[in-house]
């Protein structure tokens, strides 16, 4: 005998919203959908979704309302006119925005007697539904626990804390990590590519190296929290000397050096603060102080 799945509404059927709704349908959840352009709902309707005629009807259809629209202006344009219908419902907002916008949305939802949970989707639409993909949430723990089985259908749900802006803050931080990592990989790929090495040959070695780098992160995290950076592995001074080799090799092969030059400058600022004999984790002291004043 199958377990009955809870009903859910999805508002917003762009690529991501459509992937959310399709996954919920596949997992057996009665799913109501609404989109400003109703035509986008047709493939989902053919798979069993119920199309609401208005946002108010969509909200009324389910105790859990998931919103994934272009931005917060679109969210308010859709929900402000029907805000009264949100009373007693759980609103999970997966719209991308800033921590401050999430905080304002939580206060707005609370003023309309709705429970609010903010979220960030750490995957592209094809990854929705994979238990390997993280969905970050912050805000009401009660909403998270009540609807955890439904949220788990979309990906691995992680609750970060009661502060509603945390999911957006983590999202920004993790995207920064992704862009830095991918650009570093592309710089290395361009460098070895100058010697006719293909990206597909270099990348397995790079991935293996990244597994070692994750070990450095785990070690340095404790140092950052403690505010102490013992230089018992490789000091900032050593890293400055090492990055000169990268700069030379790239310049000799006509590779853009903007990224490593920025990294070297940051290391040098760290050294100038007195951390030359400390571990690389001490760079955080420069980052916390913000950019150097222009001369």
mmCIF file of C-alpha atoms in Angstrom:
data_model
loop_
_atom_site.group_PDB
_atom_site.id
_atom_site.type_symbol
_atom_site.label_atom_id
_atom_site.label_comp_id
_atom_site.label_asym_id
_atom_site.label_seq_id
_atom_site.Cartn_x
_atom_site.Cartn_y
_atom_site.Cartn_z
ATOM 1 C CA UNK A 1 0.000 0.000 0.000
ATOM 2 C CA UNK A 2 1.549 3.326 -1.088
ATOM 3 C CA UNK A 3 2.124 6.272 1.220
ATOM 4 C CA UNK A 4 -0.052 9.273 0.447
ATOM 5 C CA UNK A 5 2.008 12.275 -0.613
ATOM 6 C CA UNK A 6 1.152 15.775 0.557
ATOM 7 C CA UNK A 7 -0.229 18.364 -1.834
ATOM 8 C CA UNK A 8 1.998 21.202 -2.968
ATOM 9 C CA UNK A 9 1.670 24.292 -5.147
ATOM 10 C CA UNK A 10 4.451 25.587 -7.393
ATOM 11 C CA UNK A 11 4.256 29.199 -8.543
ATOM 12 C CA UNK A 12 6.614 30.104 -11.369
ATOM 13 C CA UNK A 13 7.344 27.755 -14.252
ATOM 14 C CA UNK A 14 10.594 28.946 -15.712
ATOM 15 C CA UNK A 15 13.206 26.267 -16.297
ATOM 16 C CA UNK A 16 13.814 25.776 -12.591
ATOM 17 C CA UNK A 17 10.197 26.056 -11.472
ATOM 18 C CA UNK A 18 9.115 23.580 -14.127
ATOM 19 C CA UNK A 19 11.819 21.155 -12.951
ATOM 20 C CA UNK A 20 10.584 21.487 -9.364
ATOM 21 C CA UNK A 21 6.980 20.800 -10.361
ATOM 22 C CA UNK A 22 7.918 17.898 -12.623
ATOM 23 C CA UNK A 23 9.948 16.263 -9.857
ATOM 24 C CA UNK A 24 7.129 16.609 -7.342
ATOM 25 C CA UNK A 25 4.744 15.019 -9.814
ATOM 26 C CA UNK A 26 7.162 12.159 -10.441
ATOM 27 C CA UNK A 27 7.372 11.530 -6.691
ATOM 28 C CA UNK A 28 3.594 11.312 -6.409
ATOM 29 C CA UNK A 29 2.735 14.687 -4.885
ATOM 30 C CA UNK A 30 -0.598 16.216 -5.983
ATOM 31 C CA UNK A 31 0.788 19.358 -7.595
ATOM 32 C CA UNK A 32 -0.973 22.596 -8.483
ATOM 33 C CA UNK A 33 0.877 25.032 -10.717
ATOM 34 C CA UNK A 34 0.515 28.643 -11.799
ATOM 35 C CA UNK A 35 2.553 30.747 -14.178
ATOM 36 C CA UNK A 36 1.994 34.159 -15.677
ATOM 37 C CA UNK A 37 2.198 32.555 -19.130
ATOM 38 C CA UNK A 38 -0.206 29.656 -18.784
ATOM 39 C CA UNK A 39 1.161 27.894 -21.871
ATOM 40 C CA UNK A 40 4.295 26.894 -19.928
ATOM 41 C CA UNK A 41 2.106 24.754 -17.678
ATOM 42 C CA UNK A 42 0.757 22.534 -20.451
ATOM 43 C CA UNK A 43 3.494 19.849 -20.347
ATOM 44 C CA UNK A 44 2.988 19.582 -16.600
ATOM 45 C CA UNK A 45 -0.792 19.429 -16.926
ATOM 46 C CA UNK A 46 -0.375 16.564 -19.384
ATOM 47 C CA UNK A 47 1.618 14.761 -16.664
ATOM 48 C CA UNK A 48 -1.081 15.267 -14.040
ATOM 49 C CA UNK A 49 -0.589 18.741 -12.601
ATOM 50 C CA UNK A 50 -3.591 20.914 -11.835
ATOM 51 C CA UNK A 51 -3.434 24.367 -13.446
ATOM 52 C CA UNK A 52 -4.718 27.179 -11.230
ATOM 53 C CA UNK A 53 -6.402 30.066 -13.004
ATOM 54 C CA UNK A 54 -5.045 32.686 -10.593
ATOM 55 C CA UNK A 55 -2.303 33.012 -7.981
ATOM 56 C CA UNK A 56 -5.006 33.103 -5.302
ATOM 57 C CA UNK A 57 -6.429 29.807 -6.494
ATOM 58 C CA UNK A 58 -2.913 28.330 -6.551
ATOM 59 C CA UNK A 59 -2.224 29.402 -2.971
ATOM 60 C CA UNK A 60 -5.560 28.060 -1.766
ATOM 61 C CA UNK A 61 -4.935 24.654 -3.317
ATOM 62 C CA UNK A 62 -2.173 23.441 -0.972
ATOM 63 C CA UNK A 63 -0.821 23.876 2.557
ATOM 64 C CA UNK A 64 2.677 24.202 1.067
ATOM 65 C CA UNK A 65 3.367 26.871 -1.547
ATOM 66 C CA UNK A 66 6.749 26.883 -3.322
ATOM 67 C CA UNK A 67 7.618 30.036 -5.248
ATOM 68 C CA UNK A 68 10.430 30.192 -7.804
ATOM 69 C CA UNK A 69 10.192 33.297 -9.960
ATOM 70 C CA UNK A 70 12.664 35.645 -11.650
ATOM 71 C CA UNK A 71 13.259 38.010 -8.738
ATOM 72 C CA UNK A 72 11.662 39.545 -5.667
ATOM 73 C CA UNK A 73 9.817 42.152 -7.737
ATOM 74 C CA UNK A 74 8.103 39.296 -9.575
ATOM 75 C CA UNK A 75 7.393 37.532 -6.280
ATOM 76 C CA UNK A 76 5.623 40.547 -4.813
ATOM 77 C CA UNK A 77 3.826 41.370 -8.059
ATOM 78 C CA UNK A 78 2.385 37.843 -7.946
ATOM 79 C CA UNK A 79 1.643 37.430 -4.241
ATOM 80 C CA UNK A 80 0.905 40.918 -2.900
ATOM 81 C CA UNK A 81 -2.587 41.015 -4.445
ATOM 82 C CA UNK A 82 -3.467 37.655 -2.836
ATOM 83 C CA UNK A 83 -1.475 38.008 0.381
ATOM 84 C CA UNK A 84 -4.546 37.453 2.561
ATOM 85 C CA UNK A 85 -4.898 33.921 1.189
ATOM 86 C CA UNK A 86 -1.452 32.992 2.582
ATOM 87 C CA UNK A 87 -2.707 32.933 6.179
ATOM 88 C CA UNK A 88 -2.027 29.578 7.799
ATOM 89 C CA UNK A 89 0.048 28.318 4.878
ATOM 90 C CA UNK A 90 3.728 27.523 4.559
ATOM 91 C CA UNK A 91 5.540 29.640 1.976
ATOM 92 C CA UNK A 92 8.863 28.290 0.721
ATOM 93 C CA UNK A 93 10.627 30.899 -1.374
ATOM 94 C CA UNK A 94 13.245 29.551 -3.795
ATOM 95 C CA UNK A 95 13.595 32.847 -5.674
ATOM 96 C CA UNK A 96 17.202 34.043 -5.932
ATOM 97 C CA UNK A 97 17.977 37.231 -4.052
ATOM 98 C CA UNK A 98 19.984 38.838 -1.277
ATOM 99 C CA UNK A 99 19.939 38.012 2.447
ATOM 100 C CA UNK A 100 18.298 41.380 3.072
ATOM 101 C CA UNK A 101 15.505 40.585 0.612
ATOM 102 C CA UNK A 102 14.937 37.258 2.359
ATOM 103 C CA UNK A 103 14.665 39.005 5.718
ATOM 104 C CA UNK A 104 12.141 41.475 4.313
ATOM 105 C CA UNK A 105 10.138 38.664 2.702
ATOM 106 C CA UNK A 106 10.013 36.777 5.988
ATOM 107 C CA UNK A 107 8.651 39.848 7.785
ATOM 108 C CA UNK A 108 6.143 40.396 4.972
ATOM 109 C CA UNK A 109 4.944 36.777 5.136
ATOM 110 C CA UNK A 110 4.669 36.932 8.914
ATOM 111 C CA UNK A 111 2.557 40.083 8.646
ATOM 112 C CA UNK A 112 0.103 38.023 6.595
ATOM 113 C CA UNK A 113 0.082 35.108 9.071
ATOM 114 C CA UNK A 114 2.088 32.831 6.789
ATOM 115 C CA UNK A 115 5.001 30.639 7.866
ATOM 116 C CA UNK A 116 8.098 31.396 5.795
ATOM 117 C CA UNK A 117 11.133 29.397 4.753
ATOM 118 C CA UNK A 118 13.758 30.834 2.442
ATOM 119 C CA UNK A 119 15.790 28.591 0.185
ATOM 120 C CA UNK A 120 18.628 28.371 -2.310
ATOM 121 C CA UNK A 121 18.901 25.723 -5.014
ATOM 122 C CA UNK A 122 22.481 24.525 -5.412
ATOM 123 C CA UNK A 123 22.045 22.873 -8.790
ATOM 124 C CA UNK A 124 20.821 23.513 -12.316
ATOM 125 C CA UNK A 125 17.385 22.263 -13.447
ATOM 126 C CA UNK A 126 18.651 18.830 -14.627
ATOM 127 C CA UNK A 127 19.939 18.147 -11.100
ATOM 128 C CA UNK A 128 16.588 18.683 -9.380
ATOM 129 C CA UNK A 129 15.462 15.451 -7.748
ATOM 130 C CA UNK A 130 18.957 14.086 -7.168
ATOM 131 C CA UNK A 131 19.730 13.307 -3.509
ATOM 132 C CA UNK A 132 23.295 14.401 -4.228
ATOM 133 C CA UNK A 133 22.212 18.002 -4.849
ATOM 134 C CA UNK A 134 21.847 20.420 -1.937
ATOM 135 C CA UNK A 135 18.820 22.599 -1.314
ATOM 136 C CA UNK A 136 19.665 25.112 1.410
ATOM 137 C CA UNK A 137 16.964 26.475 3.708
ATOM 138 C CA UNK A 138 16.816 29.067 6.467
ATOM 139 C CA UNK A 139 14.007 30.459 8.548
ATOM 140 C CA UNK A 140 11.226 28.563 10.253
ATOM 141 C CA UNK A 141 12.469 25.234 11.580
ATOM 142 C CA UNK A 142 8.858 24.153 12.060
ATOM 143 C CA UNK A 143 8.085 24.627 8.356
ATOM 144 C CA UNK A 144 11.238 22.748 7.434
ATOM 145 C CA UNK A 145 10.474 19.759 9.651
ATOM 146 C CA UNK A 146 6.788 19.645 8.721
ATOM 147 C CA UNK A 147 7.511 19.593 5.006
ATOM 148 C CA UNK A 148 10.887 17.841 5.013
ATOM 149 C CA UNK A 149 9.558 14.750 3.115
ATOM 150 C CA UNK A 150 8.271 16.976 0.308
ATOM 151 C CA UNK A 151 11.425 19.105 0.222
ATOM 152 C CA UNK A 152 13.556 15.952 0.150
ATOM 153 C CA UNK A 153 11.911 14.993 -3.150
ATOM 154 C CA UNK A 154 13.724 17.956 -4.724
ATOM 155 C CA UNK A 155 17.201 17.264 -3.346
ATOM 156 C CA UNK A 156 19.075 16.939 -0.065
ATOM 157 C CA UNK A 157 17.453 19.537 2.250
ATOM 158 C CA UNK A 158 19.824 21.305 4.658
ATOM 159 C CA UNK A 159 18.475 23.701 7.299
ATOM 160 C CA UNK A 160 21.113 26.326 8.114
ATOM 161 C CA UNK A 161 19.411 28.201 10.939
ATOM 162 C CA UNK A 162 16.535 30.427 11.974
ATOM 163 C CA UNK A 163 17.928 33.601 10.377
ATOM 164 C CA UNK A 164 16.012 33.795 7.059
ATOM 165 C CA UNK A 165 18.907 35.370 5.135
ATOM 166 C CA UNK A 166 21.345 32.507 5.750
ATOM 167 C CA UNK A 167 20.386 30.449 2.699
ATOM 168 C CA UNK A 168 20.954 33.427 0.393
ATOM 169 C CA UNK A 169 24.237 34.224 2.134
ATOM 170 C CA UNK A 170 25.498 30.646 1.743
ATOM 171 C CA UNK A 171 24.332 30.708 -1.879
ATOM 172 C CA UNK A 172 26.450 33.787 -2.622
ATOM 173 C CA UNK A 173 29.453 32.364 -0.764
ATOM 174 C CA UNK A 174 29.253 29.004 -2.514
ATOM 175 C CA UNK A 175 28.838 30.580 -5.942
ATOM 176 C CA UNK A 176 31.940 32.657 -5.236
ATOM 177 C CA UNK A 177 33.780 29.453 -4.388
ATOM 178 C CA UNK A 178 32.538 27.840 -7.596
ATOM 179 C CA UNK A 179 33.555 30.738 -9.834
ATOM 180 C CA UNK A 180 36.986 31.013 -8.219
ATOM 181 C CA UNK A 181 37.574 27.286 -8.547
ATOM 182 C CA UNK A 182 36.345 27.050 -12.119
ATOM 183 C CA UNK A 183 38.348 30.103 -13.221
ATOM 184 C CA UNK A 184 41.461 28.682 -11.567
ATOM 185 C CA UNK A 185 40.885 25.402 -13.388
ATOM 186 C CA UNK A 186 40.388 27.237 -16.690
ATOM 187 C CA UNK A 187 43.584 29.235 -16.135
ATOM 188 C CA UNK A 188 45.472 25.998 -15.498
ATOM 189 C CA UNK A 189 43.826 24.401 -18.524
ATOM 190 C CA UNK A 190 44.929 27.324 -20.705
ATOM 191 C CA UNK A 191 48.442 27.069 -19.296
ATOM 192 C CA UNK A 192 48.956 23.385 -20.004
ATOM 193 C CA UNK A 193 47.014 23.776 -23.242
ATOM 194 C CA UNK A 194 49.750 26.082 -24.473
ATOM 195 C CA UNK A 195 51.903 22.939 -24.566
ATOM 196 C CA UNK A 196 49.232 21.025 -26.502
ATOM 197 C CA UNK A 197 47.822 19.221 -23.463
ATOM 198 C CA UNK A 198 44.099 18.665 -23.866
ATOM 199 C CA UNK A 199 41.642 19.717 -21.164
ATOM 200 C CA UNK A 200 40.408 16.138 -20.909
ATOM 201 C CA UNK A 201 43.936 14.997 -20.053
ATOM 202 C CA UNK A 202 44.599 17.734 -17.500
ATOM 203 C CA UNK A 203 41.236 17.620 -15.715
ATOM 204 C CA UNK A 204 41.509 14.183 -14.014
ATOM 205 C CA UNK A 205 44.785 15.320 -12.456
ATOM 206 C CA UNK A 206 43.177 18.627 -11.429
ATOM 207 C CA UNK A 207 40.239 16.820 -9.801
ATOM 208 C CA UNK A 208 42.591 14.575 -7.875
ATOM 209 C CA UNK A 209 44.458 17.660 -6.691
ATOM 210 C CA UNK A 210 41.194 19.287 -5.558
ATOM 211 C CA UNK A 211 40.552 16.312 -3.279
ATOM 212 C CA UNK A 212 43.805 17.201 -1.525
ATOM 213 C CA UNK A 213 42.775 20.860 -1.376
ATOM 214 C CA UNK A 214 39.600 19.900 0.512
ATOM 215 C CA UNK A 215 41.868 18.504 3.207
ATOM 216 C CA UNK A 216 43.570 21.901 3.495
ATOM 217 C CA UNK A 217 40.152 23.551 3.889
ATOM 218 C CA UNK A 218 39.218 21.235 6.747
ATOM 219 C CA UNK A 219 42.500 21.997 8.518
ATOM 220 C CA UNK A 220 42.294 25.745 7.938
ATOM 221 C CA UNK A 221 38.655 26.019 9.081
ATOM 222 C CA UNK A 222 39.666 25.329 12.680
ATOM 223 C CA UNK A 223 42.474 27.875 12.395
ATOM 224 C CA UNK A 224 40.055 30.533 11.097
ATOM 225 C CA UNK A 225 37.634 29.920 13.974
ATOM 226 C CA UNK A 226 40.482 30.072 16.495
ATOM 227 C CA UNK A 227 42.114 33.131 14.916
ATOM 228 C CA UNK A 228 45.488 31.367 15.028
ATOM 229 C CA UNK A 229 47.371 30.306 11.896
ATOM 230 C CA UNK A 230 50.361 28.081 12.683
ATOM 231 C CA UNK A 231 52.644 27.983 9.664
ATOM 232 C CA UNK A 232 53.527 24.329 10.009
ATOM 233 C CA UNK A 233 52.661 23.389 6.433
ATOM 234 C CA UNK A 234 53.320 26.108 3.858
ATOM 235 C CA UNK A 235 53.609 29.714 4.977
ATOM 236 C CA UNK A 236 52.364 32.794 3.160
ATOM 237 C CA UNK A 237 55.992 33.669 2.314
ATOM 238 C CA UNK A 238 56.416 30.258 0.683
ATOM 239 C CA UNK A 239 53.176 30.691 -1.274
ATOM 240 C CA UNK A 240 54.316 34.095 -2.578
ATOM 241 C CA UNK A 241 57.514 32.526 -3.889
ATOM 242 C CA UNK A 242 55.569 29.650 -5.442
ATOM 243 C CA UNK A 243 53.048 31.837 -7.260
ATOM 244 C CA UNK A 244 55.893 33.651 -9.006
ATOM 245 C CA UNK A 245 56.574 30.399 -10.881
ATOM 246 C CA UNK A 246 52.961 30.345 -12.085
ATOM 247 C CA UNK A 247 53.141 33.985 -13.170
ATOM 248 C CA UNK A 248 56.365 33.378 -15.089
ATOM 249 C CA UNK A 249 55.115 30.231 -16.816
ATOM 250 C CA UNK A 250 51.837 31.856 -17.829
ATOM 251 C CA UNK A 251 53.450 35.094 -19.052
ATOM 252 C CA UNK A 252 55.954 33.127 -21.143
ATOM 253 C CA UNK A 253 53.039 31.394 -22.880
ATOM 254 C CA UNK A 254 50.841 34.438 -23.387
ATOM 255 C CA UNK A 255 48.246 33.431 -20.800
ATOM 256 C CA UNK A 256 46.245 36.148 -19.026
ATOM 257 C CA UNK A 257 47.612 36.575 -15.512
ATOM 258 C CA UNK A 258 44.944 38.790 -13.931
ATOM 259 C CA UNK A 259 43.775 36.071 -11.532
ATOM 260 C CA UNK A 260 47.173 34.956 -10.168
ATOM 261 C CA UNK A 261 48.315 38.587 -9.976
ATOM 262 C CA UNK A 262 45.292 39.344 -7.797
ATOM 263 C CA UNK A 263 46.083 36.335 -5.627
ATOM 264 C CA UNK A 264 49.704 37.373 -5.239
ATOM 265 C CA UNK A 265 48.696 40.912 -4.299
ATOM 266 C CA UNK A 266 46.386 39.527 -1.618
ATOM 267 C CA UNK A 267 49.154 37.308 -0.269
ATOM 268 C CA UNK A 268 51.520 40.277 -0.150
ATOM 269 C CA UNK A 269 48.979 42.335 1.791
ATOM 270 C CA UNK A 270 48.706 39.420 4.217
ATOM 271 C CA UNK A 271 52.489 39.311 4.607
ATOM 272 C CA UNK A 272 52.573 43.075 5.164
ATOM 273 C CA UNK A 273 50.094 42.621 8.037
ATOM 274 C CA UNK A 274 52.686 40.413 9.724
ATOM 275 C CA UNK A 275 51.441 36.995 8.626
ATOM 276 C CA UNK A 276 54.331 36.004 6.353
ATOM 277 C CA UNK A 277 55.279 33.059 8.563
ATOM 278 C CA UNK A 278 51.653 31.992 9.120
ATOM 279 C CA UNK A 279 49.572 29.525 7.144
ATOM 280 C CA UNK A 280 47.584 30.507 4.069
ATOM 281 C CA UNK A 281 44.456 30.638 6.256
ATOM 282 C CA UNK A 282 45.716 33.990 7.574
ATOM 283 C CA UNK A 283 44.702 35.565 4.249
ATOM 284 C CA UNK A 284 41.234 35.813 5.783
ATOM 285 C CA UNK A 285 42.519 38.689 7.915
ATOM 286 C CA UNK A 286 42.998 40.736 4.737
ATOM 287 C CA UNK A 287 39.661 39.673 3.296
ATOM 288 C CA UNK A 288 37.833 40.679 6.473
ATOM 289 C CA UNK A 289 39.335 44.167 6.301
ATOM 290 C CA UNK A 290 37.944 44.783 2.813
ATOM 291 C CA UNK A 291 39.752 46.289 -0.187
ATOM 292 C CA UNK A 292 42.784 48.483 0.240
ATOM 293 C CA UNK A 293 42.038 52.216 -0.126
ATOM 294 C CA UNK A 294 42.946 53.574 -3.530
ATOM 295 C CA UNK A 295 46.104 55.586 -3.702
#
